PDB file of C-alpha atoms in Angstrom:
ATOM      1  CA  MET A1292     116.560 130.801  82.194  1.00  0.00           C
ATOM      2  CA  ALA A1293     119.778 132.539  81.268  1.00  0.00           C
ATOM      3  CA  GLY A1294     117.990 135.765  80.380  1.00  0.00           C
ATOM      4  CA  ARG A1295     116.238 134.259  77.365  1.00  0.00           C
ATOM      5  CA  ILE A1296     112.496 134.472  76.848  1.00  0.00           C
ATOM      6  CA  SER A1297     110.579 131.331  77.782  1.00  0.00           C
ATOM      7  CA  THR A1298     106.865 130.571  77.614  1.00  0.00           C
ATOM      8  CA  LEU A1299     104.677 128.494  79.906  1.00  0.00           C
ATOM      9  CA  ARG A1300     101.408 127.099  78.576  1.00  0.00           C
ATOM     10  CA  ALA A1301      98.488 125.743  80.596  1.00  0.00           C
ATOM     11  CA  THR A1302      96.363 123.513  78.350  1.00  0.00           C
ATOM     12  CA  PRO A1303      92.968 121.955  79.184  1.00  0.00           C
ATOM     13  CA  LEU A1304      93.108 118.137  79.228  1.00  0.00           C
ATOM     14  CA  ARG A1305      96.816 118.099  78.363  1.00  0.00           C
ATOM     15  CA  ALA A1306     100.127 118.317  80.172  1.00  0.00           C
ATOM     16  CA  SER A1307     101.426 121.835  80.779  1.00  0.00           C
ATOM     17  CA  SER A1308     104.542 122.831  78.898  1.00  0.00           C
ATOM     18  CA  ILE A1309     107.494 125.210  79.085  1.00  0.00           C
ATOM     19  CA  THR A1310     109.144 126.339  75.869  1.00  0.00           C
ATOM     20  CA  THR A1311     112.593 127.875  76.224  1.00  0.00           C
ATOM     21  CA  THR A1312     114.768 129.539  73.616  1.00  0.00           C
ATOM     22  CA  THR A1313     118.305 128.715  72.560  1.00  0.00           C
ATOM     23  CA  THR A1314     119.514 131.177  69.922  1.00  0.00           C
ATOM     24  CA  GLU A1315     116.694 131.074  67.315  1.00  0.00           C
ATOM     25  CA  THR A1316     115.041 127.775  68.240  1.00  0.00           C
ATOM     26  CA  PHE A1317     112.516 126.697  70.871  1.00  0.00           C
ATOM     27  CA  THR A1318     112.639 123.546  72.990  1.00  0.00           C
ATOM     28  CA  GLU A1319     109.771 122.054  75.016  1.00  0.00           C
ATOM     29  CA  ILE A1320     111.036 121.147  78.510  1.00  0.00           C
ATOM     30  CA  GLY A1321     107.790 120.888  80.537  1.00  0.00           C
ATOM     31  CA  LYS A1322     108.249 117.266  81.581  1.00  0.00           C
ATOM     32  CA  LYS A1323     111.933 117.681  82.413  1.00  0.00           C
ATOM     33  CA  ALA A1324     111.222 120.865  84.390  1.00  0.00           C
ATOM     34  CA  GLY A1325     108.505 119.187  86.472  1.00  0.00           C
ATOM     35  CA  VAL A1326     105.506 121.305  85.421  1.00  0.00           C
ATOM     36  CA  ALA A1327     103.820 118.923  82.961  1.00  0.00           C
ATOM     37  CA  TYR A1328     102.050 116.987  85.737  1.00  0.00           C
ATOM     38  CA  ASN A1329     101.061 117.462  89.360  1.00  0.00           C
ATOM     39  CA  GLU A1330     102.831 115.703  92.220  1.00  0.00           C
ATOM     40  CA  ASP A1331     100.664 112.603  91.666  1.00  0.00           C
ATOM     41  CA  GLY A1332     101.888 112.331  88.082  1.00  0.00           C
ATOM     42  CA  SER A1333      98.481 113.289  86.667  1.00  0.00           C
ATOM     43  CA  GLU A1334      97.722 115.642  83.796  1.00  0.00           C
ATOM     44  CA  GLN A1335      95.537 118.594  84.708  1.00  0.00           C
ATOM     45  CA  ALA A1336      93.130 120.756  82.736  1.00  0.00           C
ATOM     46  CA  GLY A1337      95.028 124.019  83.085  1.00  0.00           C
ATOM     47  CA  MET A1338      93.020 127.226  82.640  1.00  0.00           C
ATOM     48  CA  GLY A1339      95.219 130.155  83.726  1.00  0.00           C
ATOM     49  CA  LEU A1340      98.637 130.867  85.201  1.00  0.00           C
ATOM     50  CA  SER A1341     100.909 133.507  86.707  1.00  0.00           C
ATOM     51  CA  ALA A1342     104.608 133.649  87.630  1.00  0.00           C
ATOM     52  CA  ASP A1343     106.418 135.404  90.478  1.00  0.00           C
ATOM     53  CA  ASP A1344     109.123 134.966  93.095  1.00  0.00           C
ATOM     54  CA  PHE A1345     106.818 134.189  96.025  1.00  0.00           C
ATOM     55  CA  THR A1346     109.632 132.886  98.264  1.00  0.00           C
ATOM     56  CA  HIS A1347     112.298 135.602  97.739  1.00  0.00           C
ATOM     57  CA  SER A1348     114.588 132.929  96.311  1.00  0.00           C
ATOM     58  CA  GLY A1349     115.438 134.896  93.182  1.00  0.00           C
ATOM     59  CA  TYR A1350     113.454 132.485  91.001  1.00  0.00           C
ATOM     60  CA  GLN A1351     109.921 132.837  89.667  1.00  0.00           C
ATOM     61  CA  GLY A1352     107.483 130.200  90.835  1.00  0.00           C
ATOM     62  CA  ILE A1353     104.250 129.360  89.025  1.00  0.00           C
ATOM     63  CA  VAL A1354     100.603 129.175  90.074  1.00  0.00           C
ATOM     64  CA  LYS A1355      98.137 127.480  87.714  1.00  0.00           C
ATOM     65  CA  THR A1356      94.347 127.202  87.865  1.00  0.00           C
ATOM     66  CA  ASN A1357      92.587 124.035  86.745  1.00  0.00           C
ATOM     67  CA  PHE A1358      89.167 122.644  85.837  1.00  0.00           C
ATOM     68  CA  SER A1359      86.531 121.683  88.389  1.00  0.00           C
ATOM     69  CA  ASP A1360      87.169 118.789  90.829  1.00  0.00           C
ATOM     70  CA  ASP A1361      90.820 119.739  91.094  1.00  0.00           C
ATOM     71  CA  THR A1362      92.969 122.150  93.080  1.00  0.00           C
ATOM     72  CA  PRO A1363      95.050 124.996  91.697  1.00  0.00           C
ATOM     73  CA  THR A1364      98.702 124.019  91.365  1.00  0.00           C
ATOM     74  CA  LEU A1365     101.649 125.890  92.885  1.00  0.00           C
ATOM     75  CA  TYR A1366     105.179 125.169  91.660  1.00  0.00           C
ATOM     76  CA  ARG A1367     108.285 126.304  93.540  1.00  0.00           C
ATOM     77  CA  ASN A1368     111.218 127.142  91.273  1.00  0.00           C
ATOM     78  CA  ARG A1369     114.488 125.584  92.471  1.00  0.00           C
ATOM     79  CA  GLY A1370     116.528 127.101  89.628  1.00  0.00           C
ATOM     80  CA  ASP A1371     118.030 125.499  86.504  1.00  0.00           C
ATOM     81  CA  ASN A1372     114.520 124.879  85.130  1.00  0.00           C
ATOM     82  CA  ASN A1373     113.543 122.599  88.031  1.00  0.00           C
ATOM     83  CA  PHE A1374     110.147 122.941  89.737  1.00  0.00           C
ATOM     84  CA  ASP A1375     108.435 121.178  92.654  1.00  0.00           C
ATOM     85  CA  ASP A1376     104.675 120.892  93.156  1.00  0.00           C
ATOM     86  CA  VAL A1377     104.089 122.433  96.608  1.00  0.00           C
ATOM     87  CA  THR A1378     100.312 122.864  96.352  1.00  0.00           C
ATOM     88  CA  TYR A1379      99.275 121.010  99.503  1.00  0.00           C
ATOM     89  CA  GLY A1380     102.177 122.099 101.661  1.00  0.00           C
ATOM     90  CA  SER A1381     101.522 125.734 100.788  1.00  0.00           C
ATOM     91  CA  GLY A1382      97.832 125.660 101.727  1.00  0.00           C
ATOM     92  CA  LEU A1383      96.378 125.826  98.197  1.00  0.00           C
ATOM     93  CA  GLY A1384      95.045 122.258  98.141  1.00  0.00           C
ATOM     94  CA  LYS A1385      91.879 122.740 100.195  1.00  0.00           C
ATOM     95  CA  ILE A1386      89.399 123.879  97.514  1.00  0.00           C
ATOM     96  CA  LYS A1387      88.488 121.428  94.747  1.00  0.00           C
ATOM     97  CA  THR A1388      84.891 122.249  93.824  1.00  0.00           C
ATOM     98  CA  TRP A1389      85.476 125.497  91.903  1.00  0.00           C
ATOM     99  CA  LEU A1390      86.700 125.917  88.352  1.00  0.00           C
ATOM    100  CA  GLY A1391      89.577 128.405  88.239  1.00  0.00           C
ATOM    101  CA  TRP A1392      90.283 130.800  85.386  1.00  0.00           C
ATOM    102  CA  GLY A1393      92.222 134.051  85.667  1.00  0.00           C
ATOM    103  CA  VAL A1394      94.927 134.043  88.350  1.00  0.00           C
ATOM    104  CA  GLN A1395      97.556 136.558  89.383  1.00  0.00           C
ATOM    105  CA  PHE A1396     100.267 136.745  91.981  1.00  0.00           C
ATOM    106  CA  TYR A1397      98.944 139.831  93.753  1.00  0.00           C
ATOM    107  CA  ASP A1398     100.834 141.870  96.344  1.00  0.00           C
ATOM    108  CA  PHE A1399      97.702 143.335  97.947  1.00  0.00           C
ATOM    109  CA  ASP A1400      99.489 145.626 100.412  1.00  0.00           C
ATOM    110  CA  ASN A1401     102.904 146.148  98.779  1.00  0.00           C
ATOM    111  CA  SER A1402     104.591 144.008 101.418  1.00  0.00           C
ATOM    112  CA  GLY A1403     107.002 142.635  98.822  1.00  0.00           C
ATOM    113  CA  TRP A1404     105.541 139.136  99.279  1.00  0.00           C
ATOM    114  CA  PRO A1405     102.970 138.390  96.542  1.00  0.00           C
ATOM    115  CA  GLY A1406      99.711 136.745  97.464  1.00  0.00           C
ATOM    116  CA  ILE A1407      97.395 135.047  94.973  1.00  0.00           C
ATOM    117  CA  LEU A1408      93.990 136.049  93.562  1.00  0.00           C
ATOM    118  CA  ILE A1409      91.897 133.528  91.617  1.00  0.00           C
ATOM    119  CA  ALA A1410      88.766 134.110  89.508  1.00  0.00           C
ATOM    120  CA  ASN A1411      86.378 131.155  89.352  1.00  0.00           C
ATOM    121  CA  GLY A1412      83.337 130.204  87.301  1.00  0.00           C
ATOM    122  CA  HIS A1413      82.027 127.049  85.647  1.00  0.00           C
ATOM    123  CA  VAL A1414      81.692 126.597  81.888  1.00  0.00           C
ATOM    124  CA  TYR A1415      78.290 124.848  82.071  1.00  0.00           C
ATOM    125  CA  PRO A1416      75.268 126.773  83.400  1.00  0.00           C
ATOM    126  CA  GLU A1417      73.506 123.410  83.637  1.00  0.00           C
ATOM    127  CA  VAL A1418      75.462 122.470  86.785  1.00  0.00           C
ATOM    128  CA  ASP A1419      73.136 124.710  88.835  1.00  0.00           C
ATOM    129  CA  GLY A1420      70.506 122.735  90.696  1.00  0.00           C
ATOM    130  CA  LYS A1421      72.083 119.346  89.992  1.00  0.00           C
ATOM    131  CA  SER A1422      73.488 118.766  93.533  1.00  0.00           C
ATOM    132  CA  LEU A1423      77.006 118.436  92.153  1.00  0.00           C
ATOM    133  CA  GLY A1424      78.615 120.528  94.867  1.00  0.00           C
ATOM    134  CA  THR A1425      79.441 123.309  92.395  1.00  0.00           C
ATOM    135  CA  SER A1426      77.706 126.152  90.561  1.00  0.00           C
ATOM    136  CA  TYR A1427      77.992 128.200  87.384  1.00  0.00           C
ATOM    137  CA  ARG A1428      78.731 131.448  89.236  1.00  0.00           C
ATOM    138  CA  GLU A1429      81.463 131.136  91.846  1.00  0.00           C
ATOM    139  CA  PRO A1430      83.345 133.491  94.198  1.00  0.00           C
ATOM    140  CA  LYS A1431      86.930 134.690  93.886  1.00  0.00           C
ATOM    141  CA  VAL A1432      89.610 133.392  96.261  1.00  0.00           C
ATOM    142  CA  ALA A1433      92.368 135.532  97.818  1.00  0.00           C
ATOM    143  CA  TYR A1434      95.447 134.029  99.469  1.00  0.00           C
ATOM    144  CA  TYR A1435      97.887 136.026 101.618  1.00  0.00           C
ATOM    145  CA  ASN A1436     101.591 135.177 101.538  1.00  0.00           C
ATOM    146  CA  LEU A1437     102.803 134.252 105.049  1.00  0.00           C
ATOM    147  CA  HIS A1438     106.488 134.725 104.085  1.00  0.00           C
ATOM    148  CA  ASP A1439     107.380 131.079 104.702  1.00  0.00           C
ATOM    149  CA  GLY A1440     106.191 129.394 101.522  1.00  0.00           C
ATOM    150  CA  THR A1441     102.617 129.030 102.778  1.00  0.00           C
ATOM    151  CA  PHE A1442      99.438 130.996 102.097  1.00  0.00           C
ATOM    152  CA  ALA A1443      96.318 131.834 104.128  1.00  0.00           C
ATOM    153  CA  ASN A1444      92.851 132.085 102.576  1.00  0.00           C
ATOM    154  CA  ILE A1445      91.771 135.639 103.480  1.00  0.00           C
ATOM    155  CA  THR A1446      88.745 135.898 101.177  1.00  0.00           C
ATOM    156  CA  ALA A1447      86.284 136.320 104.034  1.00  0.00           C
ATOM    157  CA  ASP A1448      88.381 139.185 105.461  1.00  0.00           C
ATOM    158  CA  THR A1449      88.478 141.254 102.253  1.00  0.00           C
ATOM    159  CA  GLY A1450      84.854 142.423 102.287  1.00  0.00           C
ATOM    160  CA  SER A1451      81.836 141.314 100.311  1.00  0.00           C
ATOM    161  CA  GLY A1452      83.230 142.027  96.829  1.00  0.00           C
ATOM    162  CA  LEU A1453      85.233 138.842  96.293  1.00  0.00           C
ATOM    163  CA  THR A1454      82.589 136.559  97.758  1.00  0.00           C
ATOM    164  CA  GLN A1455      79.893 137.655  95.301  1.00  0.00           C
ATOM    165  CA  PRO A1456      79.516 134.852  92.731  1.00  0.00           C
ATOM    166  CA  HIS A1457      80.209 135.460  89.042  1.00  0.00           C
ATOM    167  CA  ALA A1458      81.187 133.341  86.066  1.00  0.00           C
ATOM    168  CA  GLY A1459      84.678 134.836  86.168  1.00  0.00           C
ATOM    169  CA  ARG A1460      87.172 134.445  83.356  1.00  0.00           C
ATOM    170  CA  GLY A1461      90.257 136.595  82.595  1.00  0.00           C
ATOM    171  CA  MET A1462      92.016 138.832  85.141  1.00  0.00           C
ATOM    172  CA  ALA A1463      94.382 141.806  84.891  1.00  0.00           C
ATOM    173  CA  LEU A1464      96.103 143.923  87.558  1.00  0.00           C
ATOM    174  CA  GLY A1465      97.155 147.558  87.412  1.00  0.00           C
ATOM    175  CA  ASP A1466      97.605 150.691  89.511  1.00  0.00           C
ATOM    176  CA  LEU A1467      94.609 152.462  87.964  1.00  0.00           C
ATOM    177  CA  PHE A1468      94.659 155.487  90.271  1.00  0.00           C
ATOM    178  CA  ASN A1469      98.434 156.058  90.620  1.00  0.00           C
ATOM    179  CA  ASP A1470      98.334 155.599  94.388  1.00  0.00           C
ATOM    180  CA  GLY A1471     100.716 152.636  94.658  1.00  0.00           C
ATOM    181  CA  ARG A1472      97.897 150.094  95.016  1.00  0.00           C
ATOM    182  CA  GLN A1473      97.055 147.524  92.374  1.00  0.00           C
ATOM    183  CA  GLU A1474      93.443 147.038  91.353  1.00  0.00           C
ATOM    184  CA  ALA A1475      92.053 143.812  89.876  1.00  0.00           C
ATOM    185  CA  LEU A1476      89.788 143.691  86.813  1.00  0.00           C
ATOM    186  CA  VAL A1477      87.948 140.455  86.004  1.00  0.00           C
ATOM    187  CA  ASN A1478      85.910 139.641  82.896  1.00  0.00           C
ATOM    188  CA  ASN A1479      82.648 137.789  83.550  1.00  0.00           C
ATOM    189  CA  MET A1480      80.485 135.719  81.238  1.00  0.00           C
ATOM    190  CA  ASN A1481      77.111 137.199  80.227  1.00  0.00           C
ATOM    191  CA  GLU A1482      77.523 140.303  82.406  1.00  0.00           C
ATOM    192  CA  GLY A1483      79.788 143.287  82.875  1.00  0.00           C
ATOM    193  CA  PRO A1484      83.332 143.038  84.251  1.00  0.00           C
ATOM    194  CA  SER A1485      84.147 143.329  87.953  1.00  0.00           C
ATOM    195  CA  LEU A1486      86.619 145.994  89.137  1.00  0.00           C
ATOM    196  CA  TYR A1487      88.031 145.463  92.628  1.00  0.00           C
ATOM    197  CA  TYR A1488      89.274 148.715  94.191  1.00  0.00           C
ATOM    198  CA  ASN A1489      92.219 148.202  96.529  1.00  0.00           C
ATOM    199  CA  ILE A1490      92.029 150.167  99.802  1.00  0.00           C
ATOM    200  CA  ALA A1491      94.787 148.308 101.670  1.00  0.00           C
ATOM    201  CA  PRO A1492      97.340 150.541 103.438  1.00  0.00           C
ATOM    202  CA  VAL A1493     100.673 150.772 101.614  1.00  0.00           C
ATOM    203  CA  GLY A1494     104.081 152.152 102.518  1.00  0.00           C
ATOM    204  CA  ASN A1495     106.658 153.831 100.277  1.00  0.00           C
ATOM    205  CA  TRP A1496     106.450 152.989  96.610  1.00  0.00           C
ATOM    206  CA  ILE A1497     107.817 154.035  93.239  1.00  0.00           C
ATOM    207  CA  SER A1498     106.246 153.575  89.816  1.00  0.00           C
ATOM    208  CA  LEU A1499     108.487 153.325  86.754  1.00  0.00           C
ATOM    209  CA  GLN A1500     107.193 153.845  83.230  1.00  0.00           C
ATOM    210  CA  LEU A1501     109.700 152.893  80.520  1.00  0.00           C
ATOM    211  CA  VAL A1502     109.569 154.657  77.150  1.00  0.00           C
ATOM    212  CA  GLY A1503     111.594 153.637  74.090  1.00  0.00           C
ATOM    213  CA  MET A1504     112.862 156.588  72.045  1.00  0.00           C
ATOM    214  CA  LYS A1505     113.672 155.035  68.651  1.00  0.00           C
ATOM    215  CA  SER A1506     112.103 151.597  68.771  1.00  0.00           C
ATOM    216  CA  ASN A1507     110.230 149.328  71.153  1.00  0.00           C
ATOM    217  CA  ARG A1508     108.405 152.296  72.675  1.00  0.00           C
ATOM    218  CA  ALA A1509     106.452 150.027  75.020  1.00  0.00           C
ATOM    219  CA  ALA A1510     109.780 148.721  76.426  1.00  0.00           C
ATOM    220  CA  LEU A1511     108.684 145.106  76.011  1.00  0.00           C
ATOM    221  CA  GLY A1512     111.476 142.825  77.193  1.00  0.00           C
ATOM    222  CA  ALA A1513     113.165 145.550  79.238  1.00  0.00           C
ATOM    223  CA  VAL A1514     114.430 144.574  82.684  1.00  0.00           C
ATOM    224  CA  VAL A1515     114.134 146.831  85.734  1.00  0.00           C
ATOM    225  CA  THR A1516     116.342 146.166  88.768  1.00  0.00           C
ATOM    226  CA  LEU A1517     115.594 147.580  92.215  1.00  0.00           C
ATOM    227  CA  GLU A1518     118.274 147.283  94.898  1.00  0.00           C
ATOM    228  CA  GLN A1519     117.533 147.923  98.556  1.00  0.00           C
ATOM    229  CA  ALA A1520     118.875 146.494 101.808  1.00  0.00           C
ATOM    230  CA  GLY A1521     121.312 144.380  99.821  1.00  0.00           C
ATOM    231  CA  GLU A1522     118.560 142.610  97.865  1.00  0.00           C
ATOM    232  CA  ASN A1523     118.099 142.913  94.100  1.00  0.00           C
ATOM    233  CA  THR A1524     114.642 142.701  92.545  1.00  0.00           C
ATOM    234  CA  LYS A1525     114.488 142.263  88.771  1.00  0.00           C
ATOM    235  CA  ARG A1526     111.309 142.501  86.692  1.00  0.00           C
ATOM    236  CA  LYS A1527     110.861 142.086  82.963  1.00  0.00           C
ATOM    237  CA  CYS A1528     108.256 144.002  80.977  1.00  0.00           C
ATOM    238  CA  ALA A1529     106.488 141.462  78.764  1.00  0.00           C
ATOM    239  CA  ALA A1530     103.513 141.408  76.409  1.00  0.00           C
ATOM    240  CA  GLY A1531     100.132 140.942  78.040  1.00  0.00           C
ATOM    241  CA  THR A1532      99.715 141.389  81.770  1.00  0.00           C
ATOM    242  CA  VAL A1533     102.394 139.904  84.001  1.00  0.00           C
ATOM    243  CA  THR A1534     102.478 140.423  87.731  1.00  0.00           C
ATOM    244  CA  PHE A1535     105.695 140.175  89.727  1.00  0.00           C
ATOM    245  CA  ARG A1536     106.732 140.665  93.337  1.00  0.00           C
ATOM    246  CA  ARG A1537     106.747 144.404  94.013  1.00  0.00           C
ATOM    247  CA  ALA A1538     105.958 145.126  90.374  1.00  0.00           C
ATOM    248  CA  THR A1539     103.288 145.026  87.736  1.00  0.00           C
ATOM    249  CA  CYS A1540     103.904 145.335  84.025  1.00  0.00           C
ATOM    250  CA  ALA A1541     101.122 145.417  81.453  1.00  0.00           C
ATOM    251  CA  ALA A1542     101.382 145.961  77.726  1.00  0.00           C
ATOM    252  CA  PHE A1543      98.491 148.417  77.832  1.00  0.00           C
ATOM    253  CA  ARG A1544     100.151 150.269  80.714  1.00  0.00           C
ATOM    254  CA  PRO A1545     103.872 149.476  80.820  1.00  0.00           C
ATOM    255  CA  ARG A1546     104.605 150.684  84.337  1.00  0.00           C
ATOM    256  CA  GLN A1547     106.595 148.984  87.080  1.00  0.00           C
ATOM    257  CA  VAL A1548     105.335 149.545  90.654  1.00  0.00           C
ATOM    258  CA  PHE A1549     107.760 148.724  93.484  1.00  0.00           C
ATOM    259  CA  GLU A1550     107.286 148.651  97.238  1.00  0.00           C
ATOM    260  CA  SER A1551     110.432 150.258  98.550  1.00  0.00           C
ATOM    261  CA  GLY A1552     112.355 151.491 101.570  1.00  0.00           C
ATOM    262  CA  GLU A1553     114.034 154.856 101.967  1.00  0.00           C
ATOM    263  CA  ASP A1554     117.176 154.161  99.911  1.00  0.00           C
ATOM    264  CA  ARG A1555     117.347 152.321  96.655  1.00  0.00           C
ATOM    265  CA  ASP A1556     119.081 152.119  93.292  1.00  0.00           C
ATOM    266  CA  SER A1557     117.086 151.562  90.112  1.00  0.00           C
ATOM    267  CA  MET A1558     118.301 150.653  86.639  1.00  0.00           C
ATOM    268  CA  ALA A1559     116.463 149.680  83.453  1.00  0.00           C
ATOM    269  CA  GLN A1560     118.006 147.693  80.612  1.00  0.00           C
ATOM    270  CA  TRP A1561     116.446 147.353  77.181  1.00  0.00           C
ATOM    271  CA  THR A1562     116.873 144.398  74.891  1.00  0.00           C
ATOM    272  CA  GLY A1563     119.810 145.392  72.727  1.00  0.00           C
ATOM    273  CA  ARG A1564     121.947 146.023  75.852  1.00  0.00           C
ATOM    274  CA  ASP A1565     121.254 149.751  76.137  1.00  0.00           C
ATOM    275  CA  THR A1566     121.122 150.698  79.816  1.00  0.00           C
ATOM    276  CA  LEU A1567     119.624 153.677  81.611  1.00  0.00           C
ATOM    277  CA  ARG A1568     121.748 155.531  84.130  1.00  0.00           C
ATOM    278  CA  PRO A1569     121.170 154.258  87.685  1.00  0.00           C
ATOM    279  CA  SER A1570     119.544 156.716  90.077  1.00  0.00           C
ATOM    280  CA  ARG A1571     119.701 156.954  93.858  1.00  0.00           C
ATOM    281  CA  GLU A1572     117.434 159.065  96.070  1.00  0.00           C
ATOM    282  CA  PRO A1573     114.794 158.685  98.806  1.00  0.00           C
ATOM    283  CA  VAL A1574     111.700 156.998  97.420  1.00  0.00           C
ATOM    284  CA  LEU A1575     108.499 159.011  97.670  1.00  0.00           C
ATOM    285  CA  HIS A1576     104.923 158.206  96.800  1.00  0.00           C
ATOM    286  CA  GLY A1577     105.088 158.999  93.112  1.00  0.00           C
ATOM    287  CA  ALA A1578     105.864 158.065  89.558  1.00  0.00           C
ATOM    288  CA  ARG A1579     109.068 158.164  87.569  1.00  0.00           C
ATOM    289  CA  ARG A1580     109.369 158.109  83.803  1.00  0.00           C
ATOM    290  CA  GLN A1581     112.589 156.746  82.361  1.00  0.00           C
ATOM    291  CA  ARG A1582     113.299 157.143  78.666  1.00  0.00           C
ATOM    292  CA  ARG A1583     115.766 154.996  76.816  1.00  0.00           C
ATOM    293  CA  GLY A1584     119.157 156.661  77.107  1.00  0.00           C
ATOM    294  CA  GLN A1585     117.893 159.205  79.654  1.00  0.00           C
ATOM    295  CA  ASP A1586     117.039 159.522  83.341  1.00  0.00           C
ATOM    296  CA  GLN A1587     113.967 161.703  83.743  1.00  0.00           C
ATOM    297  CA  ASP A1588     111.681 162.285  86.734  1.00  0.00           C
ATOM    298  CA  SER A1589     107.974 162.951  86.590  1.00  0.00           C
ATOM    299  CA  ARG A1590     106.572 163.103  90.106  1.00  0.00           C
ATOM    300  CA  SER A1591     102.897 162.835  90.908  1.00  0.00           C
TER     301      SER A1591
END
């Protein structure tokens, strides 16, 4: 979207919308972009959403959770603000009985191809015992990216944690233990949160924490570019928790985590067009702190 900040909104019982910026104004383009309705032309009760480049096309697609008796929705980004609903072709159209809430594109094993994790839970406890084919507490669902635009449901292969039913709501991802793996934290209704500890094997990785020196200390809006094997990966640090392919950025922990090969270039650019010096070196298992106007290492 030409480098300008845009917002996507999932709204219960209304069409989803995208708002994009042109200079100092905002324009709603959800219908034109193809995300206001599903492929049947129906409005959906959107509950949560996440964005990432799940096809390595250079464009961020969108996954959206919806109310009960509906599937989640997956949109492929074709560029120029054009999206296609690819829910059924991708393998996400098989579950309709659960009510989805928090959702994140989640690269479980740092493969560089983000999967999807969905938290479910109904809003009405009264559905229990009514033979409606659903329940108040529901399991999570994990999908693995098969690198061809399709996903496999791997929930049963992840252990017993995700299959335990809860009335799940919001979800956040973060590398809580600085080991290159992202953990998932889910809020639940009427009980404590669920923390899912990631024990998947991972390869080389680098974690970048951006620090503003004079303003914008959280580096919100900064863009990090990773180049390896001729492919550029760009991630923007935004408010809230946003998960991207090979990277996670959260306002409470503004750190970018990349899966990486042996050689790479990295560069960070703040809003205001100030750019950090690029660096090139073998990537180890560790963290790197980059301050605005500097290039500083802090290995762990």
